[in-house]
């Protein structure tokens, strides 16, 4: 009979702790970043990693992105890969929670030993994992992050991170110019999410000189309360608003549209690219998609329904073969465009593939990469900024956004105080077979 | 004036939803002196069951009462299996106070994981059976529509039924007695444990209604991590506390106060402050009048 | 050995950890740091719930106060690391004192519900003050490990050393406090506050003190957590964190520090185990749902069958057989024909 006493118990606890920590570990020395070739690259493979919300509150729509990227990578692999190497994508779910994103990024870097991270989603998550996993100290590239926060374009702060989306300030400035010119003299209201995301846009509206007769901020998350959407509409009605600009998340936009419909209130909606995500609306409740009809929306890639566009045709073909059951929409275009750009970058880095080489390839040649976007890319040795413009379109009854005037009129600007100008960019032709 | 009317109507609509959850929590409290933090989880499960029923039967009006019955059954099952075992094993020590709370938290996690497993994490929808377009008076449309009117009437009806049951029937007497003085009730021949299960069952029905009606009043979509349900739990709890955790009419009154205050904040001040105001309201009530507006001074402590 | 030479035990444990840290790969080192942080957080709840009998479901909010305070001290005053931790403890302790004052009149579910509401409302508070960085939060960078430790000394190992040094010192200190008259006072109030008051203890002050110290510990854990994530933001302190800590406390056994490692290690180990199982079956649904399922099931089973925690359970078994290693304080008061007693 074992005499259990306190001492033994504490010792047992200690042993348990030690055992738990050492169980199933490969006893290894501390990480040696400077020796040997970069992890994730062999003579025949390249391993990339992505962490994004596959489940959870932000997942409708965005959950399609990793699958879309993989579809394009597989297409490239069947056509010989990049410089003879085939690409594998390891995808993790962070549920849009920053601490989970950090944990998953750690797994990708330390356990899966990926060559680079691609397409991480969400400002808070990206910020957290970049800082915590010390991407810059380890020299790990974080390519084409899926967020519009302008800070990631700052090379000094984020030397190994590259943006791809236009920043929220850029978007706000372009929206402002459009609204000022098209709806001059009308009463214009703004509904925005009261956090960094929405306040970034506020700064952009201010820079572009757009003033609102009514400004409504909402606490992130409060759109889930029953009274919130109705409260917005009541305020808009009382102010006699003609045009309502919306800069928030899709669930909030859905609440606004639904409540406007319920109150029989008509206004011209001008939705930002994040709010006007028809796929997310459809994923939440398909019955609400028709509410988008007539609203104005913004995008910088070709419309998913535009079969005259060579990139769209190519992507549609690839995706239909890879995921025949899923619909081809703006998120698929986003994912495949991201993957396309990754492949261009890997190609430019040459057969002797290193992390440093990849980063400098993007910096020196990135602005000339072939890509599906309708705006130029801003990569240079001083900036890691990606696309910088938007075109305006109108939502159809099925939620598809088509450009006003039948053609893409793109306006571009910067994240600072520069003017918004009509873009004269001509997109270079797609490389043969889209490779 | 128009805005004021809007505010009142919005507040009342929101209040009807909170009050269903508040009623559910008060019922559980009154029958077993436990605050069930899994209430929202159970409401979520009932909402999913409602979704399944609507999908299979195709008729919301049959699915709703059926889901309520199933919700009641599930709730009774939980009381029977979880709460009673808890009572047997942990009536003493520090853990006694928090064991039920921790257990219900665990239950919440189990339910969420279970839902994710069965129905997946994508959204499912319950489409609203009634129009959400506001009533028209002349050419003004007010912010009350058939759906929210139904919810309001439903709550009133439920309140009346539950009050009658509690005050005028023998079962109601037994329910009240079992909560306040279980030993005496037992001596009087009441099967206290059975009565407790009944209390949970009724609460489960109310919770199911809260979950389903909230879903169809909102966007109609459900996911295991629905933020709406976490908020429903907290706001239902706040409403119950404001009115007095002991009192059913209090639950409705508390919900009404909460709904109106939040609507006023939304419209006249700014939506960004909603959560802070709710929390401050809770603190205020707890400090100034901890037994709630309709509660009596005695018997407030756990 | 622990009873007779507690300092030696702690130092010995620390030495073992030092040895381990050199043999583990980085992921394990990072997780090891997380275990230390959870240990402090769980300890704060053991104090509050187990010893003082007050429930907090929103301790994450107190961790957040500590995390933000440390980050702000670092950014605006360039405070050295140890000072940021001190600031974190003080800030959270003040928050805890305020909360404790408000909560002293609350009990059971009221307290639980209020702390829950606080935890849910925290993000919107962070959004109101731009200095707190809103949704994205503010950076908390404690800098690189000192060069004297060598070229290959990684950042994660540095986190591990800092976290465990702080954890060991804190647990040692807490253990002493719990065994002191304060600890006995809390236990007395928890068992029967009327009797305790009659015995001369000031119940209100007693409870607020417990809350304050618990909050200070939580703040420390929060600062360490922000350190490992390099960030203090609402997303670093979600509601799930509060629930995890409560779970860890119950799994460890709420009434004593002895089993604290059990809870802390389990919290970190469960997702790993779940991942391993999920990988074997290769199913998406399992990967996402299994960790939550395991933790919740474990929690319910523990509360049902081992409610006082494994340590107490063993004590109880021994006590039944007639052995006893400690005599609890017993107070019996008789007024007229009614008797209150702390003996249960």
Coordinates of C-alpha atoms in Angstrom, one line a residue, chain A:
Chain A
X1 CA 0.0 0.0 0.0
X2 CA 1.5 3.2 -1.0
X3 CA 1.5 5.9 1.7
X4 CA 0.4 8.9 -0.2
X5 CA 1.5 12.1 1.5
X6 CA 1.8 15.6 0.4
X7 CA 5.4 15.4 -0.6
X8 CA 4.9 12.5 -2.9
X9 CA 1.9 14.3 -4.4
X10 CA 3.9 17.4 -5.2
X11 CA 6.7 15.3 -6.6
X12 CA 4.2 13.4 -8.6
X13 CA 2.8 16.6 -10.0
X14 CA 6.3 17.7 -10.9
X15 CA 7.1 14.4 -12.6
X16 CA 3.8 14.6 -14.4
X17 CA 4.7 18.1 -15.7
X18 CA 8.1 17.0 -16.8
X19 CA 6.8 13.9 -18.4
X20 CA 4.1 15.8 -20.2
X21 CA 6.6 18.3 -21.6
X22 CA 9.0 15.7 -22.8
X23 CA 6.6 13.1 -24.0
X24 CA 6.4 12.7 -27.8
X25 CA 9.1 15.2 -28.4
X26 CA 12.1 14.8 -30.6
X27 CA 14.9 15.9 -28.3
X28 CA 16.4 18.6 -30.5
X29 CA 18.8 21.5 -30.0
X30 CA 17.5 25.0 -30.1
X31 CA 16.6 26.3 -33.5
X32 CA 19.6 27.3 -35.5
X33 CA 18.4 29.8 -38.0
X34 CA 21.6 30.5 -39.8
X35 CA 22.7 27.1 -40.8
X36 CA 21.8 25.1 -43.9
X37 CA 19.3 25.7 -46.6
X38 CA 15.9 27.2 -45.9
X39 CA 13.3 24.8 -44.6
X40 CA 10.3 23.9 -46.7
X41 CA 12.3 23.7 -49.9
X42 CA 13.7 20.5 -51.5
X43 CA 14.9 19.8 -55.0
X44 CA 11.3 18.9 -56.0
X45 CA 8.9 20.5 -53.5
X46 CA 8.0 23.8 -52.0
X47 CA 5.9 23.9 -48.8
X48 CA 3.7 26.9 -48.1
X49 CA 1.5 27.5 -45.2
X50 CA -1.7 29.5 -44.6
X51 CA -3.8 30.2 -41.5
X52 CA -7.2 31.6 -42.0
X53 CA -10.8 31.4 -40.7
X54 CA -12.2 28.1 -42.0
X55 CA -14.8 28.1 -39.2
X56 CA -16.2 30.7 -36.9
X57 CA -17.7 34.2 -37.3
X58 CA -15.6 35.4 -40.2
X59 CA -15.6 32.1 -42.2
X60 CA -18.6 32.6 -44.6
X61 CA -17.0 33.3 -47.9
X62 CA -13.3 33.5 -46.7
X63 CA -13.3 29.7 -46.0
X64 CA -13.1 29.2 -49.7
X65 CA -9.8 30.9 -50.1
X66 CA -7.4 28.1 -49.2
X67 CA -9.2 25.6 -51.4
X68 CA -9.1 28.0 -54.3
X69 CA -5.4 28.6 -53.8
X70 CA -4.8 24.9 -53.7
X71 CA -6.8 24.5 -57.0
X72 CA -4.4 26.9 -58.8
X73 CA -1.3 25.4 -57.2
X74 CA -2.4 21.9 -58.4
X75 CA -2.9 23.3 -61.9
X76 CA 0.6 24.6 -61.8
X77 CA 2.0 21.3 -60.5
X78 CA 0.4 19.3 -63.3
X79 CA 2.1 21.7 -65.7
X80 CA 5.6 21.1 -64.3
X81 CA 5.5 23.1 -61.2
X82 CA 7.8 26.1 -60.5
X83 CA 11.3 25.6 -61.8
X84 CA 10.7 21.9 -61.4
X85 CA 9.3 22.0 -57.9
X86 CA 5.8 21.1 -56.9
X87 CA 3.9 23.3 -54.4
X88 CA 2.1 21.9 -51.4
X89 CA -0.1 24.2 -49.3
X90 CA -0.7 23.4 -45.6
X91 CA -3.9 25.0 -44.4
X92 CA -4.8 25.7 -40.8
X93 CA -8.0 27.1 -39.2
X94 CA -7.6 30.0 -36.8
X95 CA -11.3 30.9 -36.5
X96 CA -10.3 34.6 -36.8
X97 CA -9.0 34.6 -33.3
X98 CA -5.5 36.2 -33.0
X99 CA -4.2 33.8 -30.3
X100 CA -5.2 30.8 -32.3
X101 CA -3.6 32.4 -35.4
X102 CA -0.3 32.6 -33.4
X103 CA -0.5 29.0 -32.3
X104 CA -1.3 27.8 -35.9
X105 CA 1.5 30.0 -37.3
X106 CA 3.9 28.4 -34.8
X107 CA 2.8 25.0 -35.9
X108 CA 3.3 25.9 -39.5
X109 CA 6.8 27.3 -38.9
X110 CA 8.1 25.0 -36.2
X111 CA 6.3 21.7 -36.9
X112 CA 5.4 21.7 -40.6
X113 CA 8.5 23.8 -41.4
X114 CA 7.0 25.7 -44.3
X115 CA 9.1 27.8 -46.6
X116 CA 6.8 30.8 -46.4
X117 CA 3.4 31.9 -45.1
X118 CA 0.9 33.1 -47.7
X119 CA -2.5 34.8 -47.5
X120 CA -3.0 35.1 -43.7
X121 CA -6.3 36.7 -43.1
X122 CA -7.3 39.4 -40.7
X123 CA -5.5 42.5 -39.5
X124 CA -5.4 41.5 -35.8
X125 CA -4.4 37.9 -36.5
X126 CA -1.6 38.9 -39.0
X127 CA -0.3 41.5 -36.6
X128 CA -0.2 39.1 -33.8
X129 CA 1.4 36.2 -35.6
X130 CA 4.0 38.4 -37.3
X131 CA 5.1 39.8 -34.0
X132 CA 4.9 36.7 -31.9
X133 CA 6.6 34.3 -34.3
X134 CA 9.2 36.9 -35.1
X135 CA 8.8 36.5 -38.9
X136 CA 11.3 39.3 -39.6
X137 CA 14.0 37.9 -37.3
X138 CA 13.6 34.5 -38.8
X139 CA 13.5 35.9 -42.3
X140 CA 10.3 34.1 -43.1
X141 CA 8.3 35.7 -45.9
X142 CA 4.7 36.4 -45.3
X143 CA 3.3 36.8 -48.8
X144 CA 0.2 38.7 -49.8
X145 CA -1.7 39.0 -46.6
X146 CA -5.4 39.2 -46.9
X147 CA -6.0 42.4 -45.0
X148 CA -6.4 46.1 -45.9
X149 CA -4.4 47.5 -43.1
X150 CA -1.9 50.0 -44.5
X151 CA 0.8 49.2 -41.9
X152 CA 1.8 46.0 -43.5
X153 CA 3.0 47.8 -46.6
X154 CA 5.7 49.5 -44.4
X155 CA 8.9 47.8 -45.2
X156 CA 10.7 49.0 -42.1
X157 CA 8.1 47.7 -39.7
X158 CA 7.4 44.5 -41.7
X159 CA 10.4 43.6 -43.7
X160 CA 9.2 40.2 -44.8
X161 CA 5.5 40.9 -45.2
X162 CA 3.8 41.9 -48.4
X163 CA 0.4 43.4 -48.8
X164 CA -1.8 42.6 -51.7
X165 CA -5.1 44.3 -51.1
X166 CA -5.6 48.1 -51.4
X167 CA -5.6 49.6 -48.0
X168 CA -8.8 50.8 -46.2
X169 CA -7.7 54.4 -46.5
X170 CA -7.2 54.0 -50.3
X171 CA -10.7 52.5 -50.5
X172 CA -12.2 55.2 -48.4
X173 CA -10.6 57.9 -50.5
X174 CA -11.8 56.4 -53.8
X175 CA -15.3 55.8 -52.3
X176 CA -15.3 59.5 -51.2
X177 CA -14.4 60.7 -54.7
X178 CA -17.1 58.6 -56.3
X179 CA -19.7 59.8 -53.8
X180 CA -18.8 63.4 -54.0
X181 CA -18.9 63.4 -57.8
X182 CA -22.0 61.2 -58.4
X183 CA -24.2 62.4 -55.5
X184 CA -23.3 66.1 -55.2
X185 CA -25.8 68.0 -53.2
X186 CA -27.5 65.0 -51.6
X187 CA -27.7 64.1 -48.0
X188 CA -25.0 61.5 -47.3
X189 CA -24.8 59.3 -44.2
X190 CA -22.1 57.0 -43.0
X191 CA -22.4 53.8 -41.0
X192 CA -19.0 52.5 -39.9
X193 CA -17.6 49.9 -37.5
X194 CA -16.1 51.7 -34.5
X195 CA -12.7 50.1 -34.4
X196 CA -9.4 50.4 -36.2
X197 CA -10.9 48.9 -39.4
X198 CA -13.6 51.5 -39.6
X199 CA -11.6 54.4 -38.3
X200 CA -9.0 53.8 -41.0
X201 CA -11.8 54.5 -43.4
X202 CA -12.8 57.6 -41.5
X203 CA -9.4 59.0 -41.9
X204 CA -9.6 58.3 -45.6
X205 CA -12.9 60.0 -46.0
X206 CA -11.6 63.0 -44.1
X207 CA -8.5 63.2 -46.4
X208 CA -10.7 63.1 -49.4
X209 CA -12.9 65.9 -48.0
X210 CA -16.2 64.0 -47.8
X211 CA -18.5 65.3 -45.1
X212 CA -21.5 63.4 -43.9
X213 CA -24.8 64.7 -42.6
X214 CA -25.2 61.7 -40.3
X215 CA -22.4 59.5 -38.9
X216 CA -23.3 56.3 -37.2
X217 CA -20.7 54.2 -35.5
X218 CA -21.4 50.8 -34.1
X219 CA -19.5 48.6 -31.7
X220 CA -18.0 45.6 -33.3
X221 CA -20.4 42.7 -32.5
X222 CA -23.4 44.8 -31.6
X223 CA -24.8 44.2 -35.0
X224 CA -25.9 40.8 -33.6
X225 CA -28.3 42.5 -31.1
X226 CA -31.9 42.7 -32.3
X227 CA -32.2 46.5 -31.9
X228 CA -29.1 47.7 -33.6
X229 CA -30.0 47.6 -37.2
X230 CA -33.4 49.0 -36.6
X231 CA -31.8 51.9 -34.7
X232 CA -29.6 52.8 -37.7
X233 CA -32.5 52.9 -40.0
X234 CA -34.5 55.0 -37.6
X235 CA -31.7 57.6 -37.5
X236 CA -31.2 57.6 -41.3
X237 CA -34.9 58.1 -41.8
X238 CA -35.0 61.0 -39.3
X239 CA -32.2 62.7 -41.1
X240 CA -33.8 62.3 -44.5
X241 CA -30.7 60.6 -46.0
X242 CA -30.4 60.0 -49.7
X243 CA -27.2 58.1 -49.9
X244 CA -25.8 55.8 -47.2
X245 CA -22.1 54.8 -47.2
X246 CA -21.4 51.6 -45.4
X247 CA -18.0 50.7 -44.1
X248 CA -18.3 47.6 -41.8
X249 CA -18.4 43.9 -41.9
X250 CA -20.8 41.8 -44.0
X251 CA -23.0 40.7 -41.1
X252 CA -23.5 44.4 -40.2
X253 CA -24.3 45.3 -43.8
X254 CA -26.8 42.5 -43.9
X255 CA -28.5 43.8 -40.8
X256 CA -28.6 47.3 -42.3
X257 CA -30.1 46.1 -45.6
X258 CA -32.6 43.8 -43.9
X259 CA -33.8 46.5 -41.5
X260 CA -34.1 49.0 -44.3
X261 CA -36.2 46.6 -46.2
X262 CA -38.4 45.9 -43.2
X263 CA -38.9 49.6 -42.5
X264 CA -39.7 50.2 -46.2
X265 CA -36.8 52.7 -46.3
X266 CA -35.2 53.4 -49.5
X267 CA -31.7 54.8 -49.8
X268 CA -28.8 54.4 -52.2
X269 CA -26.4 52.1 -50.6
X270 CA -22.7 52.5 -51.2
X271 CA -21.0 49.4 -49.8
X272 CA -17.3 48.9 -49.2
X273 CA -15.6 45.8 -50.6
X274 CA -15.8 44.0 -47.2
X275 CA -19.4 44.9 -46.5
X276 CA -20.6 44.1 -50.0
X277 CA -19.4 40.5 -50.1
X278 CA -22.4 38.8 -51.7
X279 CA -20.9 35.3 -50.9
X280 CA -20.8 36.0 -47.2
X281 CA -24.4 37.3 -47.4
X282 CA -25.5 34.2 -49.2
X283 CA -23.7 32.0 -46.8
X284 CA -25.4 33.6 -43.9
X285 CA -28.8 33.6 -45.5
X286 CA -29.5 33.3 -49.3
X287 CA -32.8 35.1 -48.8
X288 CA -31.0 38.4 -48.2
X289 CA -28.9 38.4 -51.4
X290 CA -31.7 40.1 -53.4
X291 CA -31.4 43.0 -51.0
X292 CA -28.1 43.9 -52.5
X293 CA -29.8 44.7 -55.8
X294 CA -29.0 48.3 -56.8
X295 CA -26.4 48.9 -54.2
X296 CA -23.0 50.2 -55.3
X297 CA -19.9 48.1 -54.6
X298 CA -16.2 48.3 -55.1
X299 CA -13.7 45.8 -56.4
X300 CA -10.2 45.7 -57.9
X301 CA -10.2 42.4 -59.6
X302 CA -12.3 41.5 -62.7
X303 CA -15.9 40.6 -61.9
X304 CA -16.4 36.8 -61.4
X305 CA -19.1 36.7 -64.0
X306 CA -17.0 38.5 -66.6
X307 CA -16.2 35.7 -69.0
X308 CA -14.6 38.0 -71.5
X309 CA -11.7 38.4 -69.1
X310 CA -9.0 35.9 -69.9
X311 CA -8.0 35.4 -66.3
X312 CA -11.6 34.7 -65.2
X313 CA -12.0 32.2 -68.0
X314 CA -8.9 30.4 -66.9
X315 CA -9.8 30.4 -63.3
X316 CA -13.3 29.3 -63.9
X317 CA -12.0 26.3 -65.9
X318 CA -9.5 25.3 -63.2
X319 CA -12.0 25.7 -60.4
X320 CA -14.8 23.8 -62.1
X321 CA -12.5 20.9 -62.5
X322 CA -11.1 21.0 -58.9
X323 CA -14.3 21.9 -57.0
X324 CA -17.3 21.2 -59.2
X325 CA -19.7 21.5 -56.3
X326 CA -18.8 25.0 -55.1
X327 CA -19.8 28.2 -56.8
X328 CA -17.2 30.4 -58.5
X329 CA -17.3 33.8 -56.8
X330 CA -15.2 36.8 -55.7
X331 CA -13.5 34.9 -52.9
X332 CA -12.4 32.2 -55.3
X333 CA -11.1 34.9 -57.6
X334 CA -9.3 36.4 -54.6
X335 CA -7.7 33.1 -53.6
X336 CA -6.6 32.1 -57.1
X337 CA -5.2 35.5 -57.9
X338 CA -3.3 35.4 -54.7
X339 CA -1.9 31.9 -55.6
X340 CA -1.1 33.2 -59.1
X341 CA 0.9 36.0 -57.7
X342 CA 2.7 33.6 -55.4
X343 CA 3.7 31.5 -58.3
X344 CA 5.0 34.5 -60.2
X345 CA 7.1 35.5 -57.2
X346 CA 8.5 32.0 -56.8
X347 CA 9.4 31.8 -60.5
X348 CA 11.1 35.2 -60.3
X349 CA 13.2 34.0 -57.4
X350 CA 14.9 31.5 -59.7
X351 CA 15.9 27.9 -59.4
X352 CA 18.1 28.6 -56.4
X353 CA 15.2 29.3 -54.1
X354 CA 15.9 31.0 -50.8
X355 CA 13.8 33.1 -48.5
X356 CA 16.0 36.1 -49.0
X357 CA 15.9 35.6 -52.7
X358 CA 12.1 35.5 -52.7
X359 CA 11.8 38.7 -50.8
X360 CA 14.2 40.6 -53.0
X361 CA 12.6 39.2 -56.2
X362 CA 9.3 40.7 -55.2
X363 CA 10.9 44.0 -54.2
X364 CA 12.8 44.3 -57.5
X365 CA 10.5 42.8 -60.0
X366 CA 7.1 42.7 -58.3
X367 CA 5.6 45.7 -59.9
X368 CA 6.0 44.0 -63.3
X369 CA 4.5 40.6 -62.3
X370 CA 1.7 39.4 -64.4
X371 CA -1.5 39.4 -62.4
X372 CA -5.3 39.4 -62.8
X373 CA -5.8 42.8 -61.0
X374 CA -6.9 45.9 -62.8
X375 CA -4.6 48.1 -60.9
X376 CA -0.8 48.2 -60.8
X377 CA 1.1 46.6 -58.0
X378 CA 3.2 48.9 -55.8
X379 CA 6.1 46.5 -54.8
X380 CA 9.5 48.2 -54.7
X381 CA 12.6 48.3 -52.6
X382 CA 10.9 50.9 -50.4
X383 CA 7.3 49.7 -50.3
X384 CA 5.5 46.4 -49.8
X385 CA 2.2 47.8 -51.0
X386 CA 0.1 45.7 -53.5
X387 CA -2.9 46.8 -55.5
X388 CA -3.9 50.5 -55.1
X389 CA -7.2 51.1 -56.8
X390 CA -10.9 50.2 -57.2
X391 CA -13.6 50.3 -59.8
X392 CA -17.3 51.0 -59.0
X393 CA -20.0 48.6 -59.9
X394 CA -23.7 47.9 -59.2
X395 CA -25.0 44.7 -57.6
X396 CA -27.5 42.7 -59.7
X397 CA -30.5 40.8 -58.4
X398 CA -28.3 37.7 -57.8
X399 CA -25.7 39.6 -55.9
X400 CA -23.1 39.7 -58.7
X401 CA -21.2 43.0 -59.1
X402 CA -20.9 44.4 -62.6
X403 CA -18.9 47.5 -63.5
X404 CA -20.8 50.7 -64.1
X405 CA -20.7 51.8 -67.7
X406 CA -19.9 48.3 -68.9
X407 CA -16.2 48.7 -68.6
X408 CA -13.7 48.9 -65.6
X409 CA -13.1 52.5 -64.7
X410 CA -10.3 52.2 -62.1
X411 CA -9.3 55.0 -59.8
X412 CA -6.1 54.7 -57.9
X413 CA -4.5 56.5 -55.0
X414 CA -2.2 56.0 -52.1
X415 CA -2.6 55.5 -48.3
X416 CA -1.6 59.0 -47.5
X417 CA -2.7 62.4 -48.7
X418 CA -2.2 61.8 -52.5
X419 CA -5.0 62.6 -54.9
X420 CA -7.4 60.1 -56.3
X421 CA -6.8 59.7 -60.0
X422 CA -8.2 57.9 -62.9
X423 CA -5.9 55.0 -63.6
X424 CA -4.3 54.6 -67.0
X425 CA -2.9 51.2 -66.2
X426 CA -3.2 48.6 -68.8
X427 CA -3.0 45.1 -67.5
X428 CA -0.3 43.1 -69.2
X429 CA -1.4 40.0 -71.1
X430 CA -1.8 36.8 -69.3
X431 CA 1.2 34.5 -69.8
X432 CA 0.6 31.4 -71.9
X433 CA -1.8 28.9 -70.2
X434 CA -1.8 31.1 -67.2
X435 CA 1.4 29.9 -65.7

